[in-house]
Amino acid sequence: EVQLLESGGGLAQPGGSLRLSCAASGFTFTNYAMNWVRQAPGKGLEWVSALSGSGDTTYYADSVKGRFTISRDNSKNTLYLQMNSLRAEDSAVYYCAKSGSYHFYYFGLDVWGHGTTVTVSS
Amino acid sequence: QSALTQPASESGSPGQSITISCTGTNSDVGGYNYVSWYQQHSGKAPKLMIFDVTSRPSGVSNRFSGSRSGNTASLTISGLQAEDEASYYCSSYRSGNTLIFGGGTRLTVL
């Protein structure tokens, strides 16, 4: 069964850092691009970042560029999101999502985790 | 990055057909064949319903279909059922290597 399991969410202070993880199973991890998508309370979905299957190409939304870093450890089938300089507006449920292809925009986001909650507050 | 434009809400009775629109520009919806639609029930993760404008993943009911005209993509749900009540989001590739979502449409089955 294809599964994604996020972890690492929690409470952080403004200006602080958190690292999210997403453990993948049930598919050949290196064959697919991976994404982070977030959803603020009561709001819509916002794409945050993507990473190619090999891990050598990264993509970011303008709202997080320069503050967040996406990475993957293909030996551990795990995706990461390092979040620095956190702001209140970064508070959201963060979903890990698998692309349907090696390229992040082909074939949609076909598998999603259940999400991990990040709260940025003093 | 401005979101794609969707109606905030739609409604229909069981058995009816409804269509949800998603309007963008020729830099996203109208310029690339990479429009997807997602269904999200309250408190749950999103589920892919349509990808690449018109394609349906295996396991998704053929009551769901996608189309596009110019810069507007559409999701049509035929034979509306109570279980279809959810929020629906469109997304598209946007030039400059980003993905953009619509604001979401809350579908009520009357």
JSON list of C-alpha atoms in Angstrom, two decimals:
[
{"chain": "A", "resi": 1, "resn": "GLU", "atom": "CA", "xyz": [0.00, 0.00, 0.00]},
{"chain": "A", "resi": 2, "resn": "VAL", "atom": "CA", "xyz": [1.30, 3.45, -0.93]},
{"chain": "A", "resi": 3, "resn": "GLN", "atom": "CA", "xyz": [1.63, 5.59, 2.20]},
{"chain": "A", "resi": 4, "resn": "LEU", "atom": "CA", "xyz": [3.01, 8.92, 3.31]},
{"chain": "A", "resi": 5, "resn": "LEU", "atom": "CA", "xyz": [3.41, 9.71, 7.01]},
{"chain": "A", "resi": 6, "resn": "GLU", "atom": "CA", "xyz": [4.32, 13.22, 8.12]},
{"chain": "A", "resi": 7, "resn": "SER", "atom": "CA", "xyz": [5.85, 14.15, 11.45]},
{"chain": "A", "resi": 8, "resn": "GLY", "atom": "CA", "xyz": [7.66, 17.03, 13.11]},
{"chain": "A", "resi": 9, "resn": "GLY", "atom": "CA", "xyz": [4.87, 19.55, 13.47]},
{"chain": "A", "resi": 10, "resn": "GLY", "atom": "CA", "xyz": [4.32, 21.48, 16.66]},
{"chain": "A", "resi": 11, "resn": "LEU", "atom": "CA", "xyz": [4.53, 24.88, 18.27]},
{"chain": "A", "resi": 12, "resn": "ALA", "atom": "CA", "xyz": [7.27, 27.30, 17.25]},
{"chain": "A", "resi": 13, "resn": "GLN", "atom": "CA", "xyz": [7.94, 30.91, 18.14]},
{"chain": "A", "resi": 14, "resn": "PRO", "atom": "CA", "xyz": [8.00, 33.63, 15.49]},
{"chain": "A", "resi": 15, "resn": "GLY", "atom": "CA", "xyz": [11.48, 33.65, 14.00]},
{"chain": "A", "resi": 16, "resn": "GLY", "atom": "CA", "xyz": [12.03, 30.05, 15.08]},
{"chain": "A", "resi": 17, "resn": "SER", "atom": "CA", "xyz": [12.60, 26.85, 13.13]},
{"chain": "A", "resi": 18, "resn": "LEU", "atom": "CA", "xyz": [11.01, 23.44, 12.64]},
{"chain": "A", "resi": 19, "resn": "ARG", "atom": "CA", "xyz": [11.86, 20.46, 10.45]},
{"chain": "A", "resi": 20, "resn": "LEU", "atom": "CA", "xyz": [9.08, 18.34, 9.00]},
{"chain": "A", "resi": 21, "resn": "SER", "atom": "CA", "xyz": [9.59, 14.78, 7.81]},
{"chain": "A", "resi": 22, "resn": "CYS", "atom": "CA", "xyz": [7.56, 12.58, 5.49]},
{"chain": "A", "resi": 23, "resn": "ALA", "atom": "CA", "xyz": [8.22, 8.83, 5.46]},
{"chain": "A", "resi": 24, "resn": "ALA", "atom": "CA", "xyz": [7.19, 7.16, 2.21]},
{"chain": "A", "resi": 25, "resn": "SER", "atom": "CA", "xyz": [6.42, 3.50, 1.57]},
{"chain": "A", "resi": 26, "resn": "GLY", "atom": "CA", "xyz": [4.84, 1.28, -1.06]},
{"chain": "A", "resi": 27, "resn": "PHE", "atom": "CA", "xyz": [6.43, 2.83, -4.16]},
{"chain": "A", "resi": 28, "resn": "THR", "atom": "CA", "xyz": [9.84, 3.46, -5.71]},
{"chain": "A", "resi": 29, "resn": "PHE", "atom": "CA", "xyz": [10.62, 6.74, -3.99]},
{"chain": "A", "resi": 30, "resn": "THR", "atom": "CA", "xyz": [13.35, 7.90, -6.40]},
{"chain": "A", "resi": 31, "resn": "ASN", "atom": "CA", "xyz": [11.02, 7.69, -9.40]},
{"chain": "A", "resi": 32, "resn": "TYR", "atom": "CA", "xyz": [8.73, 10.50, -8.27]},
{"chain": "A", "resi": 33, "resn": "ALA", "atom": "CA", "xyz": [8.87, 14.19, -7.44]},
{"chain": "A", "resi": 34, "resn": "MET", "atom": "CA", "xyz": [7.56, 15.07, -3.99]},
{"chain": "A", "resi": 35, "resn": "ASN", "atom": "CA", "xyz": [5.75, 18.13, -2.69]},
{"chain": "A", "resi": 36, "resn": "TRP", "atom": "CA", "xyz": [4.70, 20.00, 0.43]},
{"chain": "A", "resi": 37, "resn": "VAL", "atom": "CA", "xyz": [1.26, 21.62, 0.43]},
{"chain": "A", "resi": 38, "resn": "ARG", "atom": "CA", "xyz": [-0.19, 23.55, 3.37]},
{"chain": "A", "resi": 39, "resn": "GLN", "atom": "CA", "xyz": [-3.63, 24.59, 4.54]},
{"chain": "A", "resi": 40, "resn": "ALA", "atom": "CA", "xyz": [-4.14, 27.35, 7.09]},
{"chain": "A", "resi": 41, "resn": "PRO", "atom": "CA", "xyz": [-7.11, 26.90, 9.47]},
{"chain": "A", "resi": 42, "resn": "GLY", "atom": "CA", "xyz": [-10.36, 27.37, 7.54]},
{"chain": "A", "resi": 43, "resn": "LYS", "atom": "CA", "xyz": [-8.48, 28.29, 4.36]},
{"chain": "A", "resi": 44, "resn": "GLY", "atom": "CA", "xyz": [-7.65, 26.70, 1.02]},
{"chain": "A", "resi": 45, "resn": "LEU", "atom": "CA", "xyz": [-4.69, 24.70, -0.18]},
{"chain": "A", "resi": 46, "resn": "GLU", "atom": "CA", "xyz": [-1.36, 26.39, -0.88]},
{"chain": "A", "resi": 47, "resn": "TRP", "atom": "CA", "xyz": [1.50, 24.67, -2.68]},
{"chain": "A", "resi": 48, "resn": "VAL", "atom": "CA", "xyz": [4.75, 25.27, -0.78]},
{"chain": "A", "resi": 49, "resn": "SER", "atom": "CA", "xyz": [7.58, 23.40, -2.46]},
{"chain": "A", "resi": 50, "resn": "ALA", "atom": "CA", "xyz": [8.57, 20.49, -4.70]},
{"chain": "A", "resi": 51, "resn": "LEU", "atom": "CA", "xyz": [11.65, 18.39, -5.29]},
{"chain": "A", "resi": 52, "resn": "SER", "atom": "CA", "xyz": [12.59, 16.23, -8.26]},
{"chain": "A", "resi": 53, "resn": "GLY", "atom": "CA", "xyz": [12.99, 12.49, -7.87]},
{"chain": "A", "resi": 54, "resn": "SER", "atom": "CA", "xyz": [16.78, 12.69, -7.82]},
{"chain": "A", "resi": 55, "resn": "GLY", "atom": "CA", "xyz": [16.72, 15.57, -5.37]},
{"chain": "A", "resi": 56, "resn": "ASP", "atom": "CA", "xyz": [18.78, 17.86, -7.56]},
{"chain": "A", "resi": 57, "resn": "THR", "atom": "CA", "xyz": [16.07, 20.35, -8.52]},
{"chain": "A", "resi": 58, "resn": "THR", "atom": "CA", "xyz": [13.98, 22.33, -6.04]},
{"chain": "A", "resi": 59, "resn": "TYR", "atom": "CA", "xyz": [10.96, 24.59, -6.50]},
{"chain": "A", "resi": 60, "resn": "TYR", "atom": "CA", "xyz": [9.40, 27.04, -4.03]},
{"chain": "A", "resi": 61, "resn": "ALA", "atom": "CA", "xyz": [6.41, 29.31, -3.67]},
{"chain": "A", "resi": 62, "resn": "ASP", "atom": "CA", "xyz": [7.37, 32.98, -3.38]},
{"chain": "A", "resi": 63, "resn": "SER", "atom": "CA", "xyz": [5.89, 33.05, 0.14]},
{"chain": "A", "resi": 64, "resn": "VAL", "atom": "CA", "xyz": [8.55, 30.68, 1.49]},
{"chain": "A", "resi": 65, "resn": "LYS", "atom": "CA", "xyz": [11.51, 31.23, -0.82]},
{"chain": "A", "resi": 66, "resn": "GLY", "atom": "CA", "xyz": [14.66, 31.91, 1.15]},
{"chain": "A", "resi": 67, "resn": "ARG", "atom": "CA", "xyz": [13.15, 30.65, 4.41]},
{"chain": "A", "resi": 68, "resn": "PHE", "atom": "CA", "xyz": [12.20, 27.02, 3.70]},
{"chain": "A", "resi": 69, "resn": "THR", "atom": "CA", "xyz": [14.40, 24.26, 2.28]},
{"chain": "A", "resi": 70, "resn": "ILE", "atom": "CA", "xyz": [13.09, 21.02, 0.82]},
{"chain": "A", "resi": 71, "resn": "SER", "atom": "CA", "xyz": [15.29, 17.94, 0.69]},
{"chain": "A", "resi": 72, "resn": "ARG", "atom": "CA", "xyz": [15.07, 14.17, 0.51]},
{"chain": "A", "resi": 73, "resn": "ASP", "atom": "CA", "xyz": [17.07, 11.16, 1.67]},
{"chain": "A", "resi": 74, "resn": "ASN", "atom": "CA", "xyz": [16.42, 8.51, -0.94]},
{"chain": "A", "resi": 75, "resn": "SER", "atom": "CA", "xyz": [18.21, 5.88, 1.17]},
{"chain": "A", "resi": 76, "resn": "LYS", "atom": "CA", "xyz": [15.58, 6.40, 3.87]},
{"chain": "A", "resi": 77, "resn": "ASN", "atom": "CA", "xyz": [12.61, 7.09, 1.57]},
{"chain": "A", "resi": 78, "resn": "THR", "atom": "CA", "xyz": [12.07, 10.32, 3.47]},
{"chain": "A", "resi": 79, "resn": "LEU", "atom": "CA", "xyz": [11.20, 13.86, 2.43]},
{"chain": "A", "resi": 80, "resn": "TYR", "atom": "CA", "xyz": [12.02, 16.87, 4.61]},
{"chain": "A", "resi": 81, "resn": "LEU", "atom": "CA", "xyz": [11.02, 20.51, 4.93]},
{"chain": "A", "resi": 82, "resn": "GLN", "atom": "CA", "xyz": [13.34, 22.73, 6.97]},
{"chain": "A", "resi": 83, "resn": "MET", "atom": "CA", "xyz": [11.40, 25.82, 7.97]},
{"chain": "A", "resi": 84, "resn": "ASN", "atom": "CA", "xyz": [13.34, 28.84, 9.28]},
{"chain": "A", "resi": 85, "resn": "SER", "atom": "CA", "xyz": [12.35, 32.40, 10.16]},
{"chain": "A", "resi": 86, "resn": "LEU", "atom": "CA", "xyz": [8.83, 31.21, 10.85]},
{"chain": "A", "resi": 87, "resn": "ARG", "atom": "CA", "xyz": [5.95, 33.68, 10.82]},
{"chain": "A", "resi": 88, "resn": "ALA", "atom": "CA", "xyz": [2.42, 33.52, 12.20]},
{"chain": "A", "resi": 89, "resn": "GLU", "atom": "CA", "xyz": [1.10, 33.15, 8.66]},
{"chain": "A", "resi": 90, "resn": "ASP", "atom": "CA", "xyz": [3.04, 29.89, 8.28]},
{"chain": "A", "resi": 91, "resn": "SER", "atom": "CA", "xyz": [0.64, 28.27, 10.77]},
{"chain": "A", "resi": 92, "resn": "ALA", "atom": "CA", "xyz": [-1.12, 25.48, 8.88]},
{"chain": "A", "resi": 93, "resn": "VAL", "atom": "CA", "xyz": [-1.54, 21.77, 8.37]},
{"chain": "A", "resi": 94, "resn": "TYR", "atom": "CA", "xyz": [1.37, 20.69, 6.18]},
{"chain": "A", "resi": 95, "resn": "TYR", "atom": "CA", "xyz": [0.71, 17.83, 3.78]},
{"chain": "A", "resi": 96, "resn": "CYS", "atom": "CA", "xyz": [3.32, 15.75, 2.02]},
{"chain": "A", "resi": 97, "resn": "ALA", "atom": "CA", "xyz": [2.14, 14.78, -1.47]},
{"chain": "A", "resi": 98, "resn": "LYS", "atom": "CA", "xyz": [3.58, 12.53, -4.16]},
{"chain": "A", "resi": 99, "resn": "SER", "atom": "CA", "xyz": [3.59, 13.70, -7.77]},
{"chain": "A", "resi": 100, "resn": "GLY", "atom": "CA", "xyz": [2.40, 11.25, -10.37]},
{"chain": "A", "resi": 101, "resn": "SER", "atom": "CA", "xyz": [5.68, 11.58, -12.25]},
{"chain": "A", "resi": 102, "resn": "TYR", "atom": "CA", "xyz": [9.37, 12.39, -11.95]},
{"chain": "A", "resi": 103, "resn": "HIS", "atom": "CA", "xyz": [8.36, 15.95, -12.90]},
{"chain": "A", "resi": 104, "resn": "PHE", "atom": "CA", "xyz": [6.39, 17.63, -10.13]},
{"chain": "A", "resi": 105, "resn": "TYR", "atom": "CA", "xyz": [3.61, 19.01, -12.36]},
{"chain": "A", "resi": 106, "resn": "TYR", "atom": "CA", "xyz": [2.80, 15.88, -14.41]},
{"chain": "A", "resi": 107, "resn": "PHE", "atom": "CA", "xyz": [-0.17, 13.68, -13.53]},
{"chain": "A", "resi": 108, "resn": "GLY", "atom": "CA", "xyz": [-1.25, 15.65, -10.45]},
{"chain": "A", "resi": 109, "resn": "LEU", "atom": "CA", "xyz": [-0.55, 14.95, -6.77]},
{"chain": "A", "resi": 110, "resn": "ASP", "atom": "CA", "xyz": [-1.82, 11.40, -6.50]},
{"chain": "A", "resi": 111, "resn": "VAL", "atom": "CA", "xyz": [-0.97, 10.39, -2.93]},
{"chain": "A", "resi": 112, "resn": "TRP", "atom": "CA", "xyz": [-1.28, 12.56, 0.17]},
{"chain": "A", "resi": 113, "resn": "GLY", "atom": "CA", "xyz": [-0.34, 12.08, 3.80]},
{"chain": "A", "resi": 114, "resn": "HIS", "atom": "CA", "xyz": [-2.68, 12.95, 6.65]},
{"chain": "A", "resi": 115, "resn": "GLY", "atom": "CA", "xyz": [-0.78, 16.12, 7.48]},
{"chain": "A", "resi": 116, "resn": "THR", "atom": "CA", "xyz": [1.12, 17.55, 10.44]},
{"chain": "A", "resi": 117, "resn": "THR", "atom": "CA", "xyz": [0.11, 20.76, 12.21]},
{"chain": "A", "resi": 118, "resn": "VAL", "atom": "CA", "xyz": [2.47, 23.70, 12.58]},
{"chain": "A", "resi": 119, "resn": "THR", "atom": "CA", "xyz": [1.55, 26.56, 14.90]},
{"chain": "A", "resi": 120, "resn": "VAL", "atom": "CA", "xyz": [3.68, 29.68, 15.02]},
{"chain": "A", "resi": 121, "resn": "SER", "atom": "CA", "xyz": [2.90, 31.77, 18.09]},
{"chain": "A", "resi": 122, "resn": "SER", "atom": "CA", "xyz": [4.60, 33.45, 21.01]},
{"chain": "B", "resi": 1, "resn": "GLN", "atom": "CA", "xyz": [1.06, 34.46, -6.22]},
{"chain": "B", "resi": 2, "resn": "SER", "atom": "CA", "xyz": [-2.66, 35.00, -6.78]},
{"chain": "B", "resi": 3, "resn": "ALA", "atom": "CA", "xyz": [-4.89, 31.96, -6.62]},
{"chain": "B", "resi": 4, "resn": "LEU", "atom": "CA", "xyz": [-6.99, 30.60, -9.45]},
{"chain": "B", "resi": 5, "resn": "THR", "atom": "CA", "xyz": [-10.61, 31.81, -9.24]},
{"chain": "B", "resi": 6, "resn": "GLN", "atom": "CA", "xyz": [-13.32, 29.38, -8.17]},
{"chain": "B", "resi": 7, "resn": "PRO", "atom": "CA", "xyz": [-16.86, 30.05, -6.91]},
{"chain": "B", "resi": 8, "resn": "ALA", "atom": "CA", "xyz": [-16.97, 29.87, -3.12]},
{"chain": "B", "resi": 9, "resn": "SER", "atom": "CA", "xyz": [-19.97, 27.53, -3.14]},
{"chain": "B", "resi": 10, "resn": "GLU", "atom": "CA", "xyz": [-22.19, 25.42, -5.36]},
{"chain": "B", "resi": 11, "resn": "SER", "atom": "CA", "xyz": [-25.15, 23.21, -4.60]},
{"chain": "B", "resi": 12, "resn": "GLY", "atom": "CA", "xyz": [-27.29, 20.59, -6.27]},
{"chain": "B", "resi": 13, "resn": "SER", "atom": "CA", "xyz": [-29.85, 17.91, -5.56]},
{"chain": "B", "resi": 14, "resn": "PRO", "atom": "CA", "xyz": [-29.13, 14.18, -5.68]},
{"chain": "B", "resi": 15, "resn": "GLY", "atom": "CA", "xyz": [-29.08, 12.93, -9.26]},
{"chain": "B", "resi": 16, "resn": "GLN", "atom": "CA", "xyz": [-28.40, 16.33, -10.77]},
{"chain": "B", "resi": 17, "resn": "SER", "atom": "CA", "xyz": [-25.22, 17.44, -12.52]},
{"chain": "B", "resi": 18, "resn": "ILE", "atom": "CA", "xyz": [-23.14, 20.37, -11.37]},
{"chain": "B", "resi": 19, "resn": "THR", "atom": "CA", "xyz": [-20.11, 22.14, -12.84]},
{"chain": "B", "resi": 20, "resn": "ILE", "atom": "CA", "xyz": [-17.40, 23.95, -10.90]},
{"chain": "B", "resi": 21, "resn": "SER", "atom": "CA", "xyz": [-15.31, 26.50, -12.78]},
{"chain": "B", "resi": 22, "resn": "CYS", "atom": "CA", "xyz": [-11.67, 27.45, -12.30]},
{"chain": "B", "resi": 23, "resn": "THR", "atom": "CA", "xyz": [-10.40, 30.57, -14.04]},
{"chain": "B", "resi": 24, "resn": "GLY", "atom": "CA", "xyz": [-6.79, 31.45, -14.56]},
{"chain": "B", "resi": 25, "resn": "THR", "atom": "CA", "xyz": [-4.63, 32.99, -17.27]},
{"chain": "B", "resi": 26, "resn": "ASN", "atom": "CA", "xyz": [-2.67, 31.88, -20.28]},
{"chain": "B", "resi": 27, "resn": "SER", "atom": "CA", "xyz": [0.32, 31.56, -17.93]},
{"chain": "B", "resi": 28, "resn": "ASP", "atom": "CA", "xyz": [-1.34, 28.69, -16.12]},
{"chain": "B", "resi": 29, "resn": "VAL", "atom": "CA", "xyz": [-4.74, 27.12, -16.90]},
{"chain": "B", "resi": 30, "resn": "GLY", "atom": "CA", "xyz": [-4.83, 28.22, -20.52]},
{"chain": "B", "resi": 31, "resn": "GLY", "atom": "CA", "xyz": [-1.19, 27.65, -21.29]},
{"chain": "B", "resi": 32, "resn": "TYR", "atom": "CA", "xyz": [-0.47, 24.14, -20.04]},
{"chain": "B", "resi": 33, "resn": "ASN", "atom": "CA", "xyz": [-2.25, 20.77, -19.95]},
{"chain": "B", "resi": 34, "resn": "TYR", "atom": "CA", "xyz": [-1.51, 20.39, -16.24]},
{"chain": "B", "resi": 35, "resn": "VAL", "atom": "CA", "xyz": [-4.79, 21.18, -14.50]},
{"chain": "B", "resi": 36, "resn": "SER", "atom": "CA", "xyz": [-5.84, 18.91, -11.64]},
{"chain": "B", "resi": 37, "resn": "TRP", "atom": "CA", "xyz": [-8.87, 18.71, -9.36]},
{"chain": "B", "resi": 38, "resn": "TYR", "atom": "CA", "xyz": [-8.94, 17.57, -5.74]},
{"chain": "B", "resi": 39, "resn": "GLN", "atom": "CA", "xyz": [-11.78, 16.56, -3.42]},
{"chain": "B", "resi": 40, "resn": "GLN", "atom": "CA", "xyz": [-11.42, 17.25, 0.29]},
{"chain": "B", "resi": 41, "resn": "HIS", "atom": "CA", "xyz": [-13.90, 16.06, 2.89]},
{"chain": "B", "resi": 42, "resn": "SER", "atom": "CA", "xyz": [-13.91, 17.95, 6.17]},
{"chain": "B", "resi": 43, "resn": "GLY", "atom": "CA", "xyz": [-10.90, 17.09, 8.31]},
{"chain": "B", "resi": 44, "resn": "LYS", "atom": "CA", "xyz": [-9.42, 14.78, 5.67]},
{"chain": "B", "resi": 45, "resn": "ALA", "atom": "CA", "xyz": [-6.53, 14.95, 3.24]},
{"chain": "B", "resi": 46, "resn": "PRO", "atom": "CA", "xyz": [-7.25, 15.97, -0.37]},
{"chain": "B", "resi": 47, "resn": "LYS", "atom": "CA", "xyz": [-7.85, 13.27, -3.00]},
{"chain": "B", "resi": 48, "resn": "LEU", "atom": "CA", "xyz": [-6.90, 13.56, -6.67]},
{"chain": "B", "resi": 49, "resn": "MET", "atom": "CA", "xyz": [-10.00, 13.36, -8.89]},
{"chain": "B", "resi": 50, "resn": "ILE", "atom": "CA", "xyz": [-8.78, 14.67, -12.28]},
{"chain": "B", "resi": 51, "resn": "PHE", "atom": "CA", "xyz": [-5.29, 15.27, -13.66]},
{"chain": "B", "resi": 52, "resn": "ASP", "atom": "CA", "xyz": [-3.93, 16.76, -16.88]},
{"chain": "B", "resi": 53, "resn": "VAL", "atom": "CA", "xyz": [-7.24, 18.55, -17.54]},
{"chain": "B", "resi": 54, "resn": "THR", "atom": "CA", "xyz": [-9.37, 15.53, -18.45]},
{"chain": "B", "resi": 55, "resn": "SER", "atom": "CA", "xyz": [-7.76, 12.32, -17.12]},
{"chain": "B", "resi": 56, "resn": "ARG", "atom": "CA", "xyz": [-9.25, 10.35, -14.26]},
{"chain": "B", "resi": 57, "resn": "PRO", "atom": "CA", "xyz": [-7.11, 8.24, -11.88]},
{"chain": "B", "resi": 58, "resn": "SER", "atom": "CA", "xyz": [-8.03, 4.60, -11.54]},
{"chain": "B", "resi": 59, "resn": "GLY", "atom": "CA", "xyz": [-10.65, 4.13, -8.84]},
{"chain": "B", "resi": 60, "resn": "VAL", "atom": "CA", "xyz": [-12.29, 7.52, -9.32]},
{"chain": "B", "resi": 61, "resn": "SER", "atom": "CA", "xyz": [-15.92, 7.33, -10.41]},
{"chain": "B", "resi": 62, "resn": "ASN", "atom": "CA", "xyz": [-16.67, 8.16, -14.05]},
{"chain": "B", "resi": 63, "resn": "ARG", "atom": "CA", "xyz": [-19.28, 10.57, -12.71]},
{"chain": "B", "resi": 64, "resn": "PHE", "atom": "CA", "xyz": [-16.38, 13.01, -12.41]},
{"chain": "B", "resi": 65, "resn": "SER", "atom": "CA", "xyz": [-15.07, 14.64, -15.59]},
{"chain": "B", "resi": 66, "resn": "GLY", "atom": "CA", "xyz": [-12.80, 17.55, -16.46]},
{"chain": "B", "resi": 67, "resn": "SER", "atom": "CA", "xyz": [-12.68, 19.98, -19.37]},
{"chain": "B", "resi": 68, "resn": "ARG", "atom": "CA", "xyz": [-11.20, 23.32, -20.37]},
{"chain": "B", "resi": 69, "resn": "SER", "atom": "CA", "xyz": [-12.14, 26.23, -22.57]},
{"chain": "B", "resi": 70, "resn": "GLY", "atom": "CA", "xyz": [-9.55, 28.96, -22.94]},
{"chain": "B", "resi": 71, "resn": "ASN", "atom": "CA", "xyz": [-8.35, 30.04, -19.49]},
{"chain": "B", "resi": 72, "resn": "THR", "atom": "CA", "xyz": [-11.20, 28.33, -17.63]},
{"chain": "B", "resi": 73, "resn": "ALA", "atom": "CA", "xyz": [-11.16, 24.71, -16.53]},
{"chain": "B", "resi": 74, "resn": "SER", "atom": "CA", "xyz": [-14.24, 22.92, -15.27]},
{"chain": "B", "resi": 75, "resn": "LEU", "atom": "CA", "xyz": [-15.09, 19.92, -13.12]},
{"chain": "B", "resi": 76, "resn": "THR", "atom": "CA", "xyz": [-18.44, 18.30, -13.79]},
{"chain": "B", "resi": 77, "resn": "ILE", "atom": "CA", "xyz": [-20.05, 15.88, -11.37]},
{"chain": "B", "resi": 78, "resn": "SER", "atom": "CA", "xyz": [-22.98, 13.96, -12.81]},
{"chain": "B", "resi": 79, "resn": "GLY", "atom": "CA", "xyz": [-25.56, 11.94, -10.86]},
{"chain": "B", "resi": 80, "resn": "LEU", "atom": "CA", "xyz": [-24.81, 13.89, -7.68]},
{"chain": "B", "resi": 81, "resn": "GLN", "atom": "CA", "xyz": [-24.65, 11.77, -4.53]},
{"chain": "B", "resi": 82, "resn": "ALA", "atom": "CA", "xyz": [-24.62, 12.67, -0.85]},
{"chain": "B", "resi": 83, "resn": "GLU", "atom": "CA", "xyz": [-21.01, 11.46, -0.56]},
{"chain": "B", "resi": 84, "resn": "ASP", "atom": "CA", "xyz": [-19.95, 14.10, -3.10]},
{"chain": "B", "resi": 85, "resn": "GLU", "atom": "CA", "xyz": [-20.52, 16.83, -0.52]},
{"chain": "B", "resi": 86, "resn": "ALA", "atom": "CA", "xyz": [-17.01, 18.21, 0.04]},
{"chain": "B", "resi": 87, "resn": "SER", "atom": "CA", "xyz": [-14.68, 21.03, -0.95]},
{"chain": "B", "resi": 88, "resn": "TYR", "atom": "CA", "xyz": [-13.15, 20.93, -4.42]},
{"chain": "B", "resi": 89, "resn": "TYR", "atom": "CA", "xyz": [-9.88, 22.58, -5.43]},
{"chain": "B", "resi": 90, "resn": "CYS", "atom": "CA", "xyz": [-8.40, 23.07, -8.87]},
{"chain": "B", "resi": 91, "resn": "SER", "atom": "CA", "xyz": [-4.68, 23.45, -9.41]},
{"chain": "B", "resi": 92, "resn": "SER", "atom": "CA", "xyz": [-2.47, 24.26, -12.37]},
{"chain": "B", "resi": 93, "resn": "TYR", "atom": "CA", "xyz": [1.15, 24.47, -13.31]},
{"chain": "B", "resi": 94, "resn": "ARG", "atom": "CA", "xyz": [2.12, 28.13, -13.67]},
{"chain": "B", "resi": 95, "resn": "SER", "atom": "CA", "xyz": [5.03, 29.37, -15.74]},
{"chain": "B", "resi": 96, "resn": "GLY", "atom": "CA", "xyz": [8.09, 29.84, -13.61]},
{"chain": "B", "resi": 97, "resn": "ASN", "atom": "CA", "xyz": [7.94, 26.34, -12.17]},
{"chain": "B", "resi": 98, "resn": "THR", "atom": "CA", "xyz": [5.22, 26.71, -9.57]},
{"chain": "B", "resi": 99, "resn": "LEU", "atom": "CA", "xyz": [1.90, 25.10, -8.81]},
{"chain": "B", "resi": 100, "resn": "ILE", "atom": "CA", "xyz": [-1.09, 27.26, -8.01]},
{"chain": "B", "resi": 101, "resn": "PHE", "atom": "CA", "xyz": [-4.38, 26.25, -6.39]},
{"chain": "B", "resi": 102, "resn": "GLY", "atom": "CA", "xyz": [-7.82, 27.75, -6.62]},
{"chain": "B", "resi": 103, "resn": "GLY", "atom": "CA", "xyz": [-9.51, 29.14, -3.54]},
{"chain": "B", "resi": 104, "resn": "GLY", "atom": "CA", "xyz": [-11.79, 26.11, -3.30]},
{"chain": "B", "resi": 105, "resn": "THR", "atom": "CA", "xyz": [-15.50, 25.48, -3.84]},
{"chain": "B", "resi": 106, "resn": "ARG", "atom": "CA", "xyz": [-17.73, 24.10, -1.11]},
{"chain": "B", "resi": 107, "resn": "LEU", "atom": "CA", "xyz": [-20.26, 21.72, -2.68]},
{"chain": "B", "resi": 108, "resn": "THR", "atom": "CA", "xyz": [-23.53, 21.12, -0.83]},
{"chain": "B", "resi": 109, "resn": "VAL", "atom": "CA", "xyz": [-25.82, 18.25, -1.79]},
{"chain": "B", "resi": 110, "resn": "LEU", "atom": "CA", "xyz": [-29.34, 19.40, -0.94]}
]
